[in-house]
Coordinates of N, CA and C in Angstrom, one line a residue:
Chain A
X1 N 121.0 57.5 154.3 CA 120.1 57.6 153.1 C 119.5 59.1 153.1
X2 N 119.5 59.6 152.1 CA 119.0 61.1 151.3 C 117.3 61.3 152.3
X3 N 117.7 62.2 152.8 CA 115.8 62.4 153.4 C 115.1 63.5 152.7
X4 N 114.1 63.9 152.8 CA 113.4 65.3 152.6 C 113.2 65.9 154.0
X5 N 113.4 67.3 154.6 CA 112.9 67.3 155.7 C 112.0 68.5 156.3
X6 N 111.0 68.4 156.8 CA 110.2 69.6 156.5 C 110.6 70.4 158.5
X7 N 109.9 71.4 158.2 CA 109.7 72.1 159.3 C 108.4 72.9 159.3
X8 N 107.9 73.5 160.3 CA 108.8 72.5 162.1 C 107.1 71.4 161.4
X9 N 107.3 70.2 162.8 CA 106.7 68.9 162.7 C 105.2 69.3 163.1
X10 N 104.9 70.6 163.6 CA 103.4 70.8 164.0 C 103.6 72.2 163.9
X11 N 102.7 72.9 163.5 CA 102.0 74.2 163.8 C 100.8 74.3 164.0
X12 N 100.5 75.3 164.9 CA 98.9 75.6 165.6 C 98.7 76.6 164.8
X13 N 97.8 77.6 164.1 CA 97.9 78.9 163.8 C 96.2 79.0 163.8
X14 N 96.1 80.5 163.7 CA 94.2 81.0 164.5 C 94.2 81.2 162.9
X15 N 92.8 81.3 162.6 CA 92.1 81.3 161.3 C 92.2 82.6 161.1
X16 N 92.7 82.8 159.7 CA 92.6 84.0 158.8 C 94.4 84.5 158.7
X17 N 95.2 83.7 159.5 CA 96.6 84.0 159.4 C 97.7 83.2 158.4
X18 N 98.2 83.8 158.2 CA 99.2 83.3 157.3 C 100.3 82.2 157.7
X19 N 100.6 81.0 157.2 CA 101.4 80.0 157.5 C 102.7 79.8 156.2
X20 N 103.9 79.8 156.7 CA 104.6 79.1 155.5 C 105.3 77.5 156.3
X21 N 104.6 76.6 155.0 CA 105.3 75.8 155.8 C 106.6 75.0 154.9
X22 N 107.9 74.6 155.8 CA 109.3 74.7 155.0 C 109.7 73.6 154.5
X23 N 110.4 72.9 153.3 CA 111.0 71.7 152.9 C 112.1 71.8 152.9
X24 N 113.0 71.2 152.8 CA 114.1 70.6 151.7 C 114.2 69.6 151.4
X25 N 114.2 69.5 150.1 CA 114.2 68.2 149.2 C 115.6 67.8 149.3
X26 N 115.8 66.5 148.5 CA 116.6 65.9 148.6 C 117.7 66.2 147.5
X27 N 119.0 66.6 147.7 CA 119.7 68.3 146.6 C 120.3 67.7 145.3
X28 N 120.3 66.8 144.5 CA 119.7 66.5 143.1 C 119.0 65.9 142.7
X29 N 117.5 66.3 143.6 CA 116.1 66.2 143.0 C 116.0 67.3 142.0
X30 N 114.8 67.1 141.4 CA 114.8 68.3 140.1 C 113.4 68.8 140.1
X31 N 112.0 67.4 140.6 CA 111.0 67.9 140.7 C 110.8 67.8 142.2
X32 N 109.2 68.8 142.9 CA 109.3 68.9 144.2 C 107.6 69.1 144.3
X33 N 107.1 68.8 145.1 CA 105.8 68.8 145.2 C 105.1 68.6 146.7
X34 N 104.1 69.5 146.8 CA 103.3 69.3 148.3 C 102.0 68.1 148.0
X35 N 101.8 67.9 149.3 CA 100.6 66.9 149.2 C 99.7 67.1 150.5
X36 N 99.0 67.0 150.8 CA 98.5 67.2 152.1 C 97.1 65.9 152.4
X37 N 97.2 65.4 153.7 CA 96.4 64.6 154.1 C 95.2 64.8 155.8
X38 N 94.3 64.7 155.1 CA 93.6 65.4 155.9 C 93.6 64.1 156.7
X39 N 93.3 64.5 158.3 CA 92.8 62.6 159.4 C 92.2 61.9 159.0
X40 N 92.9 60.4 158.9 CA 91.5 59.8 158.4 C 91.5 59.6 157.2
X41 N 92.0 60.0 156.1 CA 91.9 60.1 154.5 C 93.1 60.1 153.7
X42 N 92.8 60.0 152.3 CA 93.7 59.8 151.7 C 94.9 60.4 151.1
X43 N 96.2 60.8 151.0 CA 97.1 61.5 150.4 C 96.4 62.3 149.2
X44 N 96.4 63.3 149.3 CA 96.1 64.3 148.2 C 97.0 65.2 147.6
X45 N 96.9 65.3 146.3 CA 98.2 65.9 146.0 C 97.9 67.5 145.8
X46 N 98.5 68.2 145.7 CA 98.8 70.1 145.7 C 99.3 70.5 144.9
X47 N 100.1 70.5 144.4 CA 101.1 71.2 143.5 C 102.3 70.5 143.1
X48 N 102.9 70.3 142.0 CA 104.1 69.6 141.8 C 105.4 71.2 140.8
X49 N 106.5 71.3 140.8 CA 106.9 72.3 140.9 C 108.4 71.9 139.9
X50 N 108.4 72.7 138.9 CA 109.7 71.9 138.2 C 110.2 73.2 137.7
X51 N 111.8 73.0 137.3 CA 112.1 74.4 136.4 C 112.0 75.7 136.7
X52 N 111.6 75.8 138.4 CA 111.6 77.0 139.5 C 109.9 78.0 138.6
X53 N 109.0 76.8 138.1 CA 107.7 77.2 138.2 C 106.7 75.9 138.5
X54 N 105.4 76.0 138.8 CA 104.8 75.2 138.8 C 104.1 74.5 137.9
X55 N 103.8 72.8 137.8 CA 103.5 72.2 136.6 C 102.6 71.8 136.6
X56 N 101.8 71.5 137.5 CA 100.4 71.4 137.6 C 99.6 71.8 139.5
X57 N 98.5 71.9 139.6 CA 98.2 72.6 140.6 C 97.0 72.0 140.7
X58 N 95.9 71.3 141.6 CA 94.9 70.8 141.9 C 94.2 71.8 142.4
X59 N 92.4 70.7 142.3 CA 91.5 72.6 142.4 C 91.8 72.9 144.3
X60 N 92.5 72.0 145.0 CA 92.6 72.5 146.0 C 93.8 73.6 146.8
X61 N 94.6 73.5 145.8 CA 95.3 74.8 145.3 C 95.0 76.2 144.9
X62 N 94.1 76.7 145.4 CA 93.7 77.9 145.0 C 94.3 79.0 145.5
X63 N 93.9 80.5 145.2 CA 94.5 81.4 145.2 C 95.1 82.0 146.6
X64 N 94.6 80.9 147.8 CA 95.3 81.6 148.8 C 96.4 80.3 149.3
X65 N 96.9 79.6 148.1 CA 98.2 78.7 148.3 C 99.1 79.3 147.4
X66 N 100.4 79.1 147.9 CA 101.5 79.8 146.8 C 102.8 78.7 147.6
X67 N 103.3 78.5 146.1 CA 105.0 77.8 146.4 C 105.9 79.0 146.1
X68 N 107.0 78.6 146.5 CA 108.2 79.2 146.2 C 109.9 78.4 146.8
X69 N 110.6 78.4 145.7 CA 112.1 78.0 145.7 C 112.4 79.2 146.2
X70 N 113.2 79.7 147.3 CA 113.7 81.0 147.4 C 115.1 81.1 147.5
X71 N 115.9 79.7 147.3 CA 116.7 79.3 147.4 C 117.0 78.0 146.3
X72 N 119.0 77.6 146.5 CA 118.8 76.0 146.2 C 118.1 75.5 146.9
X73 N 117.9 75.5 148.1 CA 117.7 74.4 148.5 C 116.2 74.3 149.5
X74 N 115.7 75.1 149.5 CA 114.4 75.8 150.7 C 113.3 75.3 149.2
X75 N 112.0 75.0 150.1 CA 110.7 74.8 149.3 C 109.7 75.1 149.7
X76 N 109.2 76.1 149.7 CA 108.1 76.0 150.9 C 106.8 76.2 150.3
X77 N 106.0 76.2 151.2 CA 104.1 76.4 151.0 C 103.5 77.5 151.6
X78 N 102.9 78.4 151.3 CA 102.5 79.3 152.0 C 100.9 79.8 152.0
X79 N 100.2 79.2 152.7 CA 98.9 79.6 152.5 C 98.5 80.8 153.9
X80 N 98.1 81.8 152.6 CA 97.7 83.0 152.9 C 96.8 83.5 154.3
X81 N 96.0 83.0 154.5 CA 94.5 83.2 155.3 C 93.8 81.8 155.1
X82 N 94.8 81.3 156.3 CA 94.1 80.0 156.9 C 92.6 79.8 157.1
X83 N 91.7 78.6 156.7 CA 90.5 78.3 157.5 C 90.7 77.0 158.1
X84 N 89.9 76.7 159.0 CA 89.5 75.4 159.6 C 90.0 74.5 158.7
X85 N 89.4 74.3 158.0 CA 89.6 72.9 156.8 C 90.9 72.9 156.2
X86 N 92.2 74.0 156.0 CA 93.2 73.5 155.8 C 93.8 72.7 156.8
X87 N 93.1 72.3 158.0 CA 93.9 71.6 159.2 C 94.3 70.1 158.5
X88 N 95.7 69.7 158.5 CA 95.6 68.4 157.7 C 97.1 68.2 158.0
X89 N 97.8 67.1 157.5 CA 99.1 67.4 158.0 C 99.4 67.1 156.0
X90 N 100.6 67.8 156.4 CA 101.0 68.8 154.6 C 102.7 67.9 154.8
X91 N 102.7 67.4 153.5 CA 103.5 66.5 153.1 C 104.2 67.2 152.1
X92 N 105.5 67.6 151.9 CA 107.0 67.6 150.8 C 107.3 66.3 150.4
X93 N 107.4 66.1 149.1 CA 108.1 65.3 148.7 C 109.3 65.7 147.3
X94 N 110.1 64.9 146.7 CA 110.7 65.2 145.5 C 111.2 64.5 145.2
X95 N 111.8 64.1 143.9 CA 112.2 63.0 143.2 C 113.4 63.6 141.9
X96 N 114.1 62.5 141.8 CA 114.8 63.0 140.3 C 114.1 62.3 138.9
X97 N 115.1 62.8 138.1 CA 114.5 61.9 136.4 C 114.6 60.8 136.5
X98 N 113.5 60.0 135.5 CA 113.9 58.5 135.6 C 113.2 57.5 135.9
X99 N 113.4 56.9 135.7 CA 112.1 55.3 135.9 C 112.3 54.9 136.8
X100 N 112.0 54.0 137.2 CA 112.1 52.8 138.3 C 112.8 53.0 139.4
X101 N 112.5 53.1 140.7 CA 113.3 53.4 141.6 C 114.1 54.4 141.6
X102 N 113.6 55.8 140.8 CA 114.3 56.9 141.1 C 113.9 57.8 142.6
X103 N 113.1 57.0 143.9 CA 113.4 57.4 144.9 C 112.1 58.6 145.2
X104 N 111.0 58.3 145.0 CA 109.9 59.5 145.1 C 109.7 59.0 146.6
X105 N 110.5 60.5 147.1 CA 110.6 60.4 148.5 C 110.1 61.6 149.1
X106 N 109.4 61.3 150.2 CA 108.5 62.4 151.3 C 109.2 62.7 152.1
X107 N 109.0 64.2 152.7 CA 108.9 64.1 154.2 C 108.0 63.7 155.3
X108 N 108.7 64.0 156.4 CA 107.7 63.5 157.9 C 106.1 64.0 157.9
X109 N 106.7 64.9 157.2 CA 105.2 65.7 157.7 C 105.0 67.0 158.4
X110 N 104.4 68.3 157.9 CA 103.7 69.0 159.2 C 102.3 69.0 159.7
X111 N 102.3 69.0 160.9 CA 100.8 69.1 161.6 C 100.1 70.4 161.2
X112 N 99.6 70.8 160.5 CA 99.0 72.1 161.0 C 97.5 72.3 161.2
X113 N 97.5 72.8 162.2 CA 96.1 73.2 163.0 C 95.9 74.2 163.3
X114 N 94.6 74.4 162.4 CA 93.9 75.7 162.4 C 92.8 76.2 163.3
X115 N 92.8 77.1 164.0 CA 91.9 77.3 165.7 C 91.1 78.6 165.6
Chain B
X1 N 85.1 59.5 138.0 CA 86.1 60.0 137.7 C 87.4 59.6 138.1
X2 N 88.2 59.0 137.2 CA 89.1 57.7 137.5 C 89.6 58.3 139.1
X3 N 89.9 57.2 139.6 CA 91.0 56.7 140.8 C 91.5 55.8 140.8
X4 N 91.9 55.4 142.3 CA 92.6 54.2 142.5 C 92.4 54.5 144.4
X5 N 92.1 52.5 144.3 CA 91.4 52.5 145.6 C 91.5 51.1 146.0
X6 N 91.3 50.8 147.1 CA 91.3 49.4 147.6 C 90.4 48.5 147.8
X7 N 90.7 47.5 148.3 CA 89.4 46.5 148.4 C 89.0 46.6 149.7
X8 N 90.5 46.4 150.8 CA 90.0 45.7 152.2 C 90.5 46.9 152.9
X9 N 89.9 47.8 154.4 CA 90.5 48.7 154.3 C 91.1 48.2 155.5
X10 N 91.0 47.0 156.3 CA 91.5 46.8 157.4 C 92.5 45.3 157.4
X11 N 93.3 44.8 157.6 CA 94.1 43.3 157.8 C 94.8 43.3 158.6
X12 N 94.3 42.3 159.1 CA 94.9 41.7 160.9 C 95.7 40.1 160.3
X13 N 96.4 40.0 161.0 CA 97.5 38.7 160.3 C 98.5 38.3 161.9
X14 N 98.6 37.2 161.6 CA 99.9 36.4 162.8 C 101.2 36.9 162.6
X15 N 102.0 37.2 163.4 CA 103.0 36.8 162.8 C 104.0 36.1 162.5
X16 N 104.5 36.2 161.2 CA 105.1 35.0 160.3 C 104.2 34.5 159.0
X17 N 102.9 34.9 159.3 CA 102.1 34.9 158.1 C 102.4 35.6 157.0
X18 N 102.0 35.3 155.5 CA 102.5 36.3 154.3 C 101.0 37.5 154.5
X19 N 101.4 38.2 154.1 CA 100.4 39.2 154.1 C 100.1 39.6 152.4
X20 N 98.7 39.9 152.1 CA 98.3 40.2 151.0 C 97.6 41.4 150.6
X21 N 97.5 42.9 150.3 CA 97.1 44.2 150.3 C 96.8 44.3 148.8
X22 N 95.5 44.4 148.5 CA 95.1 45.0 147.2 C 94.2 45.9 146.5
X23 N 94.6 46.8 145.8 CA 94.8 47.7 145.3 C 93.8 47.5 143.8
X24 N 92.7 48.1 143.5 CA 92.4 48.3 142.5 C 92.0 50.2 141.7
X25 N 92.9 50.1 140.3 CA 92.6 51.4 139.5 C 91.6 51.7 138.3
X26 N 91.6 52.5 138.4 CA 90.5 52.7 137.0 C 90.9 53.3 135.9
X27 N 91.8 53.9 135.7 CA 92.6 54.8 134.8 C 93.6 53.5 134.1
X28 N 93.1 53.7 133.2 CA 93.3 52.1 131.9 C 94.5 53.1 131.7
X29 N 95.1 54.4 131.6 CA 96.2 55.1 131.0 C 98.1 55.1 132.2
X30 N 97.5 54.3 133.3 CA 98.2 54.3 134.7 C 99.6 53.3 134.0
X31 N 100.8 54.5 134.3 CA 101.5 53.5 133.7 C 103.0 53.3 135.0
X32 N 102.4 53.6 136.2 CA 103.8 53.4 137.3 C 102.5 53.6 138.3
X33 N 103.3 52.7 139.0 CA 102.6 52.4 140.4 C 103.5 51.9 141.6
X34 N 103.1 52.7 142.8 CA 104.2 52.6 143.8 C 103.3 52.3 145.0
X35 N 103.3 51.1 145.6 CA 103.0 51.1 147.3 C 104.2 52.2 148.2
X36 N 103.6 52.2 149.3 CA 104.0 53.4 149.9 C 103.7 52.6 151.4
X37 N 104.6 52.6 152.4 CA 104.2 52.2 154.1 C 103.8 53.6 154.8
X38 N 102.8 53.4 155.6 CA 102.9 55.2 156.2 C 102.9 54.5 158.0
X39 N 103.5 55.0 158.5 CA 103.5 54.6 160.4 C 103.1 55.9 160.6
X40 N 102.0 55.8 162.0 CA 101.4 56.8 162.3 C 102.8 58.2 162.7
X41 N 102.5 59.4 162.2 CA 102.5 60.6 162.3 C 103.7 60.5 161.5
X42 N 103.9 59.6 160.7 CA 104.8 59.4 159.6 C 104.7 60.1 158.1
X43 N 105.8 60.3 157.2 CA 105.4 60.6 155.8 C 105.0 59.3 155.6
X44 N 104.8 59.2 154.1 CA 104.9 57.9 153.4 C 105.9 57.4 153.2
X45 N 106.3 56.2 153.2 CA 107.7 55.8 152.9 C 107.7 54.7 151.9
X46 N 108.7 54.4 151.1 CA 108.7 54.2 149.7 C 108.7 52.5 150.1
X47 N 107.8 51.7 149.2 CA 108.6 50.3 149.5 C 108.7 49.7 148.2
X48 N 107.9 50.0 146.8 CA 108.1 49.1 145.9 C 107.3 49.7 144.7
X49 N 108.1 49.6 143.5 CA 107.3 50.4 142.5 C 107.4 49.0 141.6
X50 N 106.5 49.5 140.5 CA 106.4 48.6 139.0 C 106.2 49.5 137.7
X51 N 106.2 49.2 137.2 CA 106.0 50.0 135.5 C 104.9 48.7 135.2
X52 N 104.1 49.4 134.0 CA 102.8 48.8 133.7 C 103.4 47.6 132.5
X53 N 105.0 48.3 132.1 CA 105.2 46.8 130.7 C 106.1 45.8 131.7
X54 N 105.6 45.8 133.3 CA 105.9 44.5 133.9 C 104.7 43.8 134.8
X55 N 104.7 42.8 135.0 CA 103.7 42.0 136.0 C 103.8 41.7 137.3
X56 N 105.5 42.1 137.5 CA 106.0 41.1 138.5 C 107.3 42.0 139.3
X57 N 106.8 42.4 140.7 CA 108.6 42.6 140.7 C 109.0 42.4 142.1
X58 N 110.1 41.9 142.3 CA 110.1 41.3 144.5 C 111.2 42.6 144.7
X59 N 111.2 42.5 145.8 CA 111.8 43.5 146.8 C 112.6 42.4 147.8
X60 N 112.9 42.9 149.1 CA 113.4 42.3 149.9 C 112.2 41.8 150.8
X61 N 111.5 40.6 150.9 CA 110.3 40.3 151.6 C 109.1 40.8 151.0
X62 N 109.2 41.8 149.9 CA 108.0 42.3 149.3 C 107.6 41.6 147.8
X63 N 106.4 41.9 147.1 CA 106.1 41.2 145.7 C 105.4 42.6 145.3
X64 N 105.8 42.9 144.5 CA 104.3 44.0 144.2 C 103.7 42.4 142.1
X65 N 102.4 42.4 142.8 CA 101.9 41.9 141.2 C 100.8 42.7 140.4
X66 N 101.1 42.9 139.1 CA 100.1 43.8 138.9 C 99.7 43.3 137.4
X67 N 97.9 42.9 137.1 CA 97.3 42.5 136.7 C 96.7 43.7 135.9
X68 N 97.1 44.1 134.5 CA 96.8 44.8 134.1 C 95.0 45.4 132.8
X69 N 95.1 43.5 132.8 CA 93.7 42.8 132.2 C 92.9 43.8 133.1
X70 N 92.8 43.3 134.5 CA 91.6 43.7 135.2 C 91.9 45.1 136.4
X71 N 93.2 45.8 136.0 CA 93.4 46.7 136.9 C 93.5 46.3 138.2
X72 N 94.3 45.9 138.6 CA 94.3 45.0 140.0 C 95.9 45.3 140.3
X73 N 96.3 45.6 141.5 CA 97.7 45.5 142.0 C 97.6 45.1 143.3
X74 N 98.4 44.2 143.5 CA 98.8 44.0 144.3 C 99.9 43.6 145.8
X75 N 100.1 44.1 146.7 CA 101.3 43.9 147.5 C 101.3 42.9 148.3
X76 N 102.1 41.4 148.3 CA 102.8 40.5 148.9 C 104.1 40.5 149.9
X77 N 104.0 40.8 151.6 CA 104.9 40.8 152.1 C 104.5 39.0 152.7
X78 N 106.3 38.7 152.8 CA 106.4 37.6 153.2 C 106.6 37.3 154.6
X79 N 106.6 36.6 155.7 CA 106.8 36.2 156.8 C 106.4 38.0 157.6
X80 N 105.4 38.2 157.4 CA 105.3 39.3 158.2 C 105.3 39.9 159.5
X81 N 105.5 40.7 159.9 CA 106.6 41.2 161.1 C 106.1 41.7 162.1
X82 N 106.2 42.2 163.6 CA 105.3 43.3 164.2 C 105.8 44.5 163.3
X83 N 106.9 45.1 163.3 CA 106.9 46.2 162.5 C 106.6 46.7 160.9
X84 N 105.7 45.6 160.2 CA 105.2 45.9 159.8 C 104.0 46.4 159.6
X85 N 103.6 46.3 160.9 CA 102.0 46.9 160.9 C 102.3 48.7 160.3
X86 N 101.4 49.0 159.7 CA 101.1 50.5 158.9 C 99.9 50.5 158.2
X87 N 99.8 51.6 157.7 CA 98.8 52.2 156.4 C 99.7 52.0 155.1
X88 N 99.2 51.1 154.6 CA 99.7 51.0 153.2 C 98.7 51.7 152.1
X89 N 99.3 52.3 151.3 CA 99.2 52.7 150.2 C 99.2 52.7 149.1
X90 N 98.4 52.4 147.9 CA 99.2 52.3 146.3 C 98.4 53.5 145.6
X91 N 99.9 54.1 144.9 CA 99.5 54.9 144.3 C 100.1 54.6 143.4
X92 N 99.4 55.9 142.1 CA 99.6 55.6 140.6 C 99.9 56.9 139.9
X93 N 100.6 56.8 138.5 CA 101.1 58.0 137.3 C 100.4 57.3 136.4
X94 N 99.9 58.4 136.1 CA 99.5 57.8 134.8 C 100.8 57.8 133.1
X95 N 101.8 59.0 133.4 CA 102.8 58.7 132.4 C 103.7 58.9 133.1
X96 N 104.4 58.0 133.6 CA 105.9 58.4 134.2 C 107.1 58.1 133.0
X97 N 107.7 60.0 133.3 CA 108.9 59.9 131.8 C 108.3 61.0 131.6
X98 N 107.1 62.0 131.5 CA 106.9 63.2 131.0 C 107.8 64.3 132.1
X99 N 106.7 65.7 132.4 CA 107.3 66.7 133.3 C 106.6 66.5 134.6
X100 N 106.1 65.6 134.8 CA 105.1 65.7 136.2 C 104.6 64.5 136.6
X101 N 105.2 64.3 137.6 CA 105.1 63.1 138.2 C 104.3 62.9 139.2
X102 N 103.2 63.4 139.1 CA 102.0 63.7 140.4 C 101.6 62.0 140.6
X103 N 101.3 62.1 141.6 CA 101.1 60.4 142.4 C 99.3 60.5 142.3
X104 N 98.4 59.4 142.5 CA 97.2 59.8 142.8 C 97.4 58.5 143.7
X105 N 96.7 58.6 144.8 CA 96.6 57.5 146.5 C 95.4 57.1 146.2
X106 N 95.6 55.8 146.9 CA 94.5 54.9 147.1 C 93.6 54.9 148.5
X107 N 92.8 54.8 149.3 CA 92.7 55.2 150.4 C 93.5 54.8 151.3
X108 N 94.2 53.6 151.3 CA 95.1 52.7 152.6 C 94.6 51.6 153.1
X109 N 95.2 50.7 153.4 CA 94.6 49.5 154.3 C 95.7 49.5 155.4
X110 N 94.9 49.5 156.6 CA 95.5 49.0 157.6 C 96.1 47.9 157.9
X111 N 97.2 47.6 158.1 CA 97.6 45.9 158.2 C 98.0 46.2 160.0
X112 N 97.8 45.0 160.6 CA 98.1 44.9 162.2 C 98.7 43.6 161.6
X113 N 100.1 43.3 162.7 CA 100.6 42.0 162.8 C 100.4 41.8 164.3
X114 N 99.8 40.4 164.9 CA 99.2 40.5 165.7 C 100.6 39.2 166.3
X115 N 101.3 39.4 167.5 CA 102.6 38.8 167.7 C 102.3 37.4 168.2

């Protein structure tokens, strides 16, 4: 079965440093989107990404988060100047067109923890 | 400010028992809705969607029913399993079919199957 798969499964990184963290979706998906879930709480969504720009962006998306396709097949997240509070584990998912059971499928997950 | 959220956040069950997880929304405009299993340090993983012009739809041991009078969804697994125990999920679109298929989560209920 088709996976999404991110990398790597945990990062530690010190506050104020830059993190990218990597996808690949599933390779005739069309849309692609981060989500991040803090311990404890509920899936949140980040950014959803179609047409190699982004289609909508939540306020916790701000200016020190940035996507990029740099490739077919690579997706990544890259937030600029980490704080404490982005520690959460950051979820890839993607999907194709279509109704019902078109497969809106995640990855594993990265840990990342900010120190 | 609409969401979608649950009733019980915890369910303990025998097993072999049917299990019951429900899900209520507020966004009268929610037109797809998908439960989601999450196992710890897990993504989400997909288990059963509905569209809003249906009431009813089974899976393999699953029921998703969704009451759209009163905003109410909810997930029916049958004879349930140890490996069912997870964080379940329901999330919702409010227009699935446009350019963005952003999911909004419910908090999760814990289900234990107790052997």
């Amino acid at each position: 079965e088709p996976e999404v798969t991110q990398t790597p499964s945990h990062q530690v990184t010190q506050m104020g440093q830059e993190v990218i963290l990597r996808c690949v979706p599933i390779s005739n998906h069309l849309y692609f989107y981060w989500y991040r879930q803090i311990l404890g709480q509920k899936v949140e969504f980040l950014v959803s990404f179609y047409n190699n720009e982004i289609s909508e962006k939540s306020e916790i998306f701000d200016d020190q988060f940035s996507v990029e396709r740099p490739d077919g097949s690579n997706f990544t997240l890259k937030i600029r100047s980490t704080k404490l509070e982005d520690s959460a584990m950051y979820f890839c998912a993607s999907t194709g067109r279509g109704p019902l059971g078109y497969g809106y499928t995640f990855g594993s997950g990265t840990r990342l923890t900010v120190v | 400010g609409e969401s979608v959220g649950l009733h019980l956040p915890t369910l303990s069950v025998q097993e072999g028992d049917n299990s019951i997880i429900n899900c209520a929304y507020s966004n009268s405009a929610s037109d797809y809705f998908i439960w989601y299993k999450q196992e710890s340090g897990k993504g989400p993983q997909f288990i059963i969607d509905i569209r809003s012009n249906m009431d009813k739809r089974q899976g393999q041991r699953v029921t998703v029913l969704l009451n759209k009078t009163v905003k109410h969804l909810s997930l029916q697994i049958a004879a349930t399993q140890p490996g069912d125990s997870a964080v379940y999920f329901c999330a919702e679109n409010p227009s699935w079919g446009g350019s963005n298929y952003k999911l909004t989560f419910g908090k999760g209920t814990l289900l234990t199957v107790n052997p």
